[in-house]
Amino acid sequence: MPLRAPLERRWLHYAFLSRDSGQSVIANLSALGPDGDGHAPHRTTILLVHDREHGWHSSQFNADRPDHPWSSFRSPHAIGVAGDFDVAARTGVPAVKLRLRRTGRPCTSQSAAFGGGEHLRWQSEPGVLASGLVRLPGIERDVELLGYHERVRGRWSWPALGGWVFGFVNDPVGRSDEPPPTAVVFTLIQSRDPRAAASGSVMLWRRGRLVRHFPRRAFQVAVHDVLDRDQVVLVPPLARALGTAPAASVPRRLLITARSGSDRLLLDFRGSTAARIANPCETGLPAFSVHETLGACHVEGVVAGRRLDFQAPGIVEFAGGTGDADDH
């Protein structure tokens, strides 16, 4: 029997890239359901690691995680304070043993309301530094990574949520112990009901400080072409044994144009590979897919009279679909 009510959800999301895009690390830690009154939330953790030479590797949804994983949102004013972040598949690989350190400040909390009283609230922070060890089958690599951290709170069901497009890019130029000179984060929430509830933002940081926020009405999103299906890997490993239905195609190119007054920003993301996370849908049988897409992003524009123009590796999430493949 399907569940009759949306679940309370709390997520911590981590995404990191090496400055030469040789290694990528993505982790999602979630607590689903109420906490308290004798009820314990259902916790899931999935770890994805991509290596330029060895491709994608993923844990199941039951990866080992710390009881209190590092999160900058627990210490909102502690810039420069480091913490441990150790996550590993039950089989031992993939695994990461990292030391994380924030270099900037998060954006203000943002929210979207949709469906019958359902909601989603998120808060983003780029410029997070990570150093340590990445372990793959038969391989260990010392890594220096630059990335992003986010927390999500809310109460929703996948069908009402519809989907989202999210991504970030940090300019890797500069010292490895300092915040990136420029960082951009964008989000587009595409709720099914009502469609007018679509919300999102494009945000620009300079050396750890948020300096520009473009609201949903100030930017446009376009996609072009699709990734070859051979470049999309289905994860976690058990998903391949569960008859997971085909998903919609993953866009190969994403173009975002933001403009407000004399400020303008253009992001041109070109994906090269993606991992499709087949998330179980608690209100039906079809899976809800989250595509973690890696690629190169060109950013250019003028904000507050200062021109910016750089290219760097980035990560984009394309998420959606608890119905037909065409619903993505």
mmCIF file with all atom_site columns, C-alpha atoms in Angstrom, residues 152-248:
data_model
loop_
_atom_site.group_PDB
_atom_site.id
_atom_site.type_symbol
_atom_site.label_atom_id
_atom_site.label_alt_id
_atom_site.label_comp_id
_atom_site.label_asym_id
_atom_site.label_entity_id
_atom_site.label_seq_id
_atom_site.pdbx_PDB_ins_code
_atom_site.Cartn_x
_atom_site.Cartn_y
_atom_site.Cartn_z
_atom_site.occupancy
_atom_site.B_iso_or_equiv
_atom_site.pdbx_formal_charge
_atom_site.auth_seq_id
_atom_site.auth_comp_id
_atom_site.auth_asym_id
_atom_site.auth_atom_id
_atom_site.pdbx_PDB_model_num
ATOM 1  C CA . VAL A 1 152 ? 17.560 20.661 2.778   1.00 0.00 ? 152 VAL A CA 1
ATOM 2  C CA . ARG A 1 153 ? 14.522 20.499 5.034   1.00 0.00 ? 153 ARG A CA 1
ATOM 3  C CA . GLY A 1 154 ? 10.891 19.953 4.173   1.00 0.00 ? 154 GLY A CA 1
ATOM 4  C CA . ARG A 1 155 ? 7.828  17.782 3.915   1.00 0.00 ? 155 ARG A CA 1
ATOM 5  C CA . TRP A 1 156 ? 6.891  16.548 0.470   1.00 0.00 ? 156 TRP A CA 1
ATOM 6  C CA . SER A 1 157 ? 6.117  13.608 -1.786  1.00 0.00 ? 157 SER A CA 1
ATOM 7  C CA . TRP A 1 158 ? 8.029  13.087 -5.025  1.00 0.00 ? 158 TRP A CA 1
ATOM 8  C CA . PRO A 1 159 ? 5.036  13.381 -7.397  1.00 0.00 ? 159 PRO A CA 1
ATOM 9  C CA . ALA A 1 160 ? 4.072  16.824 -6.074  1.00 0.00 ? 160 ALA A CA 1
ATOM 10 C CA . LEU A 1 161 ? 7.668  18.029 -6.080  1.00 0.00 ? 161 LEU A CA 1
ATOM 11 C CA . GLY A 1 162 ? 8.072  17.287 -9.791  1.00 0.00 ? 162 GLY A CA 1
ATOM 12 C CA . GLY A 1 163 ? 11.796 17.932 -10.058 1.00 0.00 ? 163 GLY A CA 1
ATOM 13 C CA . TRP A 1 164 ? 14.633 20.401 -9.888  1.00 0.00 ? 164 TRP A CA 1
ATOM 14 C CA . VAL A 1 165 ? 17.774 21.610 -11.604 1.00 0.00 ? 165 VAL A CA 1
ATOM 15 C CA . PHE A 1 166 ? 20.624 22.542 -9.319  1.00 0.00 ? 166 PHE A CA 1
ATOM 16 C CA . GLY A 1 167 ? 24.323 23.172 -9.783  1.00 0.00 ? 167 GLY A CA 1
ATOM 17 C CA . PHE A 1 168 ? 27.440 24.985 -8.699  1.00 0.00 ? 168 PHE A CA 1
ATOM 18 C CA . VAL A 1 169 ? 30.817 26.065 -10.001 1.00 0.00 ? 169 VAL A CA 1
ATOM 19 C CA . ASN A 1 170 ? 33.822 27.401 -8.065  1.00 0.00 ? 170 ASN A CA 1
ATOM 20 C CA . ASP A 1 171 ? 36.586 29.297 -9.829  1.00 0.00 ? 171 ASP A CA 1
ATOM 21 C CA . PRO A 1 172 ? 39.641 27.151 -8.896  1.00 0.00 ? 172 PRO A CA 1
ATOM 22 C CA . VAL A 1 173 ? 42.167 29.936 -9.561  1.00 0.00 ? 173 VAL A CA 1
ATOM 23 C CA . GLY A 1 174 ? 43.942 31.127 -6.423  1.00 0.00 ? 174 GLY A CA 1
ATOM 24 C CA . ARG A 1 175 ? 45.495 29.635 -3.325  1.00 0.00 ? 175 ARG A CA 1
ATOM 25 C CA . SER A 1 176 ? 44.204 26.240 -2.194  1.00 0.00 ? 176 SER A CA 1
ATOM 26 C CA . ASP A 1 177 ? 43.725 27.457 1.398   1.00 0.00 ? 177 ASP A CA 1
ATOM 27 C CA . GLU A 1 178 ? 41.585 30.479 0.515   1.00 0.00 ? 178 GLU A CA 1
ATOM 28 C CA . PRO A 1 179 ? 37.992 30.903 -0.712  1.00 0.00 ? 179 PRO A CA 1
ATOM 29 C CA . PRO A 1 180 ? 37.583 30.823 -4.492  1.00 0.00 ? 180 PRO A CA 1
ATOM 30 C CA . PRO A 1 181 ? 37.649 34.291 -6.069  1.00 0.00 ? 181 PRO A CA 1
ATOM 31 C CA . THR A 1 182 ? 34.218 33.585 -7.595  1.00 0.00 ? 182 THR A CA 1
ATOM 32 C CA . ALA A 1 183 ? 31.536 30.948 -7.006  1.00 0.00 ? 183 ALA A CA 1
ATOM 33 C CA . VAL A 1 184 ? 28.071 30.513 -8.502  1.00 0.00 ? 184 VAL A CA 1
ATOM 34 C CA . VAL A 1 185 ? 25.127 28.401 -7.294  1.00 0.00 ? 185 VAL A CA 1
ATOM 35 C CA . PHE A 1 186 ? 21.805 28.044 -9.111  1.00 0.00 ? 186 PHE A CA 1
ATOM 36 C CA . THR A 1 187 ? 18.545 26.264 -8.263  1.00 0.00 ? 187 THR A CA 1
ATOM 37 C CA . LEU A 1 188 ? 15.283 25.777 -10.156 1.00 0.00 ? 188 LEU A CA 1
ATOM 38 C CA . ILE A 1 189 ? 12.418 23.970 -8.374  1.00 0.00 ? 189 ILE A CA 1
ATOM 39 C CA . GLN A 1 190 ? 9.898  22.610 -10.904 1.00 0.00 ? 190 GLN A CA 1
ATOM 40 C CA . SER A 1 191 ? 6.845  21.582 -8.905  1.00 0.00 ? 191 SER A CA 1
ATOM 41 C CA . ARG A 1 192 ? 4.001  19.820 -10.710 1.00 0.00 ? 192 ARG A CA 1
ATOM 42 C CA . ASP A 1 193 ? 1.158  21.362 -8.725  1.00 0.00 ? 193 ASP A CA 1
ATOM 43 C CA . PRO A 1 194 ? 0.741  24.229 -9.163  1.00 0.00 ? 194 PRO A CA 1
ATOM 44 C CA . ARG A 1 195 ? 3.198  24.896 -11.959 1.00 0.00 ? 195 ARG A CA 1
ATOM 45 C CA . ALA A 1 196 ? 3.128  28.583 -11.053 1.00 0.00 ? 196 ALA A CA 1
ATOM 46 C CA . ALA A 1 197 ? 4.924  27.625 -7.823  1.00 0.00 ? 197 ALA A CA 1
ATOM 47 C CA . ALA A 1 198 ? 8.211  27.141 -9.696  1.00 0.00 ? 198 ALA A CA 1
ATOM 48 C CA . SER A 1 199 ? 10.959 28.958 -7.822  1.00 0.00 ? 199 SER A CA 1
ATOM 49 C CA . GLY A 1 200 ? 14.723 29.259 -7.880  1.00 0.00 ? 200 GLY A CA 1
ATOM 50 C CA . SER A 1 201 ? 17.753 31.513 -7.738  1.00 0.00 ? 201 SER A CA 1
ATOM 51 C CA . VAL A 1 202 ? 21.148 32.294 -9.221  1.00 0.00 ? 202 VAL A CA 1
ATOM 52 C CA . MET A 1 203 ? 23.705 33.476 -6.663  1.00 0.00 ? 203 MET A CA 1
ATOM 53 C CA . LEU A 1 204 ? 27.222 34.852 -6.951  1.00 0.00 ? 204 LEU A CA 1
ATOM 54 C CA . TRP A 1 205 ? 29.893 34.782 -4.233  1.00 0.00 ? 205 TRP A CA 1
ATOM 55 C CA . ARG A 1 206 ? 33.173 36.722 -4.222  1.00 0.00 ? 206 ARG A CA 1
ATOM 56 C CA . ARG A 1 207 ? 35.878 35.402 -1.885  1.00 0.00 ? 207 ARG A CA 1
ATOM 57 C CA . GLY A 1 208 ? 33.366 33.785 0.415   1.00 0.00 ? 208 GLY A CA 1
ATOM 58 C CA . ARG A 1 209 ? 30.737 36.525 0.520   1.00 0.00 ? 209 ARG A CA 1
ATOM 59 C CA . LEU A 1 210 ? 27.404 36.457 -1.270  1.00 0.00 ? 210 LEU A CA 1
ATOM 60 C CA . VAL A 1 211 ? 27.256 39.624 -3.399  1.00 0.00 ? 211 VAL A CA 1
ATOM 61 C CA . ARG A 1 212 ? 24.372 39.026 -5.846  1.00 0.00 ? 212 ARG A CA 1
ATOM 62 C CA . HIS A 1 213 ? 21.114 37.089 -5.769  1.00 0.00 ? 213 HIS A CA 1
ATOM 63 C CA . PHE A 1 214 ? 19.006 36.820 -8.933  1.00 0.00 ? 214 PHE A CA 1
ATOM 64 C CA . PRO A 1 215 ? 15.456 35.627 -8.104  1.00 0.00 ? 215 PRO A CA 1
ATOM 65 C CA . ARG A 1 216 ? 13.475 33.277 -10.346 1.00 0.00 ? 216 ARG A CA 1
ATOM 66 C CA . ARG A 1 217 ? 11.862 36.089 -12.339 1.00 0.00 ? 217 ARG A CA 1
ATOM 67 C CA . ALA A 1 218 ? 15.321 37.420 -13.299 1.00 0.00 ? 218 ALA A CA 1
ATOM 68 C CA . PHE A 1 219 ? 16.776 34.352 -15.057 1.00 0.00 ? 219 PHE A CA 1
ATOM 69 C CA . GLN A 1 220 ? 15.982 31.931 -17.863 1.00 0.00 ? 220 GLN A CA 1
ATOM 70 C CA . VAL A 1 221 ? 17.008 28.303 -18.358 1.00 0.00 ? 221 VAL A CA 1
ATOM 71 C CA . ALA A 1 222 ? 17.511 26.419 -21.621 1.00 0.00 ? 222 ALA A CA 1
ATOM 72 C CA . VAL A 1 223 ? 18.821 22.952 -22.464 1.00 0.00 ? 223 VAL A CA 1
ATOM 73 C CA . HIS A 1 224 ? 20.273 21.606 -25.692 1.00 0.00 ? 224 HIS A CA 1
ATOM 74 C CA . ASP A 1 225 ? 21.110 18.092 -26.895 1.00 0.00 ? 225 ASP A CA 1
ATOM 75 C CA . VAL A 1 226 ? 21.328 15.037 -24.614 1.00 0.00 ? 226 VAL A CA 1
ATOM 76 C CA . LEU A 1 227 ? 24.094 12.947 -23.108 1.00 0.00 ? 227 LEU A CA 1
ATOM 77 C CA . ASP A 1 228 ? 24.793 9.660  -24.809 1.00 0.00 ? 228 ASP A CA 1
ATOM 78 C CA . ARG A 1 229 ? 23.175 6.943  -22.681 1.00 0.00 ? 229 ARG A CA 1
ATOM 79 C CA . ASP A 1 230 ? 26.527 5.146  -22.520 1.00 0.00 ? 230 ASP A CA 1
ATOM 80 C CA . GLN A 1 231 ? 27.741 8.141  -20.498 1.00 0.00 ? 231 GLN A CA 1
ATOM 81 C CA . VAL A 1 232 ? 24.978 7.678  -17.869 1.00 0.00 ? 232 VAL A CA 1
ATOM 82 C CA . VAL A 1 233 ? 25.612 5.070  -15.142 1.00 0.00 ? 233 VAL A CA 1
ATOM 83 C CA . LEU A 1 234 ? 22.759 3.682  -12.996 1.00 0.00 ? 234 LEU A CA 1
ATOM 84 C CA . VAL A 1 235 ? 23.478 3.653  -9.239  1.00 0.00 ? 235 VAL A CA 1
ATOM 85 C CA . PRO A 1 236 ? 23.393 2.334  -6.557  1.00 0.00 ? 236 PRO A CA 1
ATOM 86 C CA . PRO A 1 237 ? 24.592 -1.108 -7.722  1.00 0.00 ? 237 PRO A CA 1
ATOM 87 C CA . LEU A 1 238 ? 21.434 -2.952 -6.606  1.00 0.00 ? 238 LEU A CA 1
ATOM 88 C CA . ALA A 1 239 ? 19.271 -0.702 -8.816  1.00 0.00 ? 239 ALA A CA 1
ATOM 89 C CA . ARG A 1 240 ? 20.416 -2.723 -11.819 1.00 0.00 ? 240 ARG A CA 1
ATOM 90 C CA . ALA A 1 241 ? 18.793 -5.837 -10.322 1.00 0.00 ? 241 ALA A CA 1
ATOM 91 C CA . LEU A 1 242 ? 15.410 -4.259 -9.545  1.00 0.00 ? 242 LEU A CA 1
ATOM 92 C CA . GLY A 1 243 ? 14.049 -3.679 -13.048 1.00 0.00 ? 243 GLY A CA 1
ATOM 93 C CA . THR A 1 244 ? 14.397 0.082  -12.721 1.00 0.00 ? 244 THR A CA 1
ATOM 94 C CA . ALA A 1 245 ? 12.447 1.722  -15.544 1.00 0.00 ? 245 ALA A CA 1
ATOM 95 C CA . PRO A 1 246 ? 14.233 3.876  -18.141 1.00 0.00 ? 246 PRO A CA 1
ATOM 96 C CA . ALA A 1 247 ? 14.645 7.532  -17.242 1.00 0.00 ? 247 ALA A CA 1
ATOM 97 C CA . ALA A 1 248 ? 14.319 10.543 -19.458 1.00 0.00 ? 248 ALA A CA 1
#
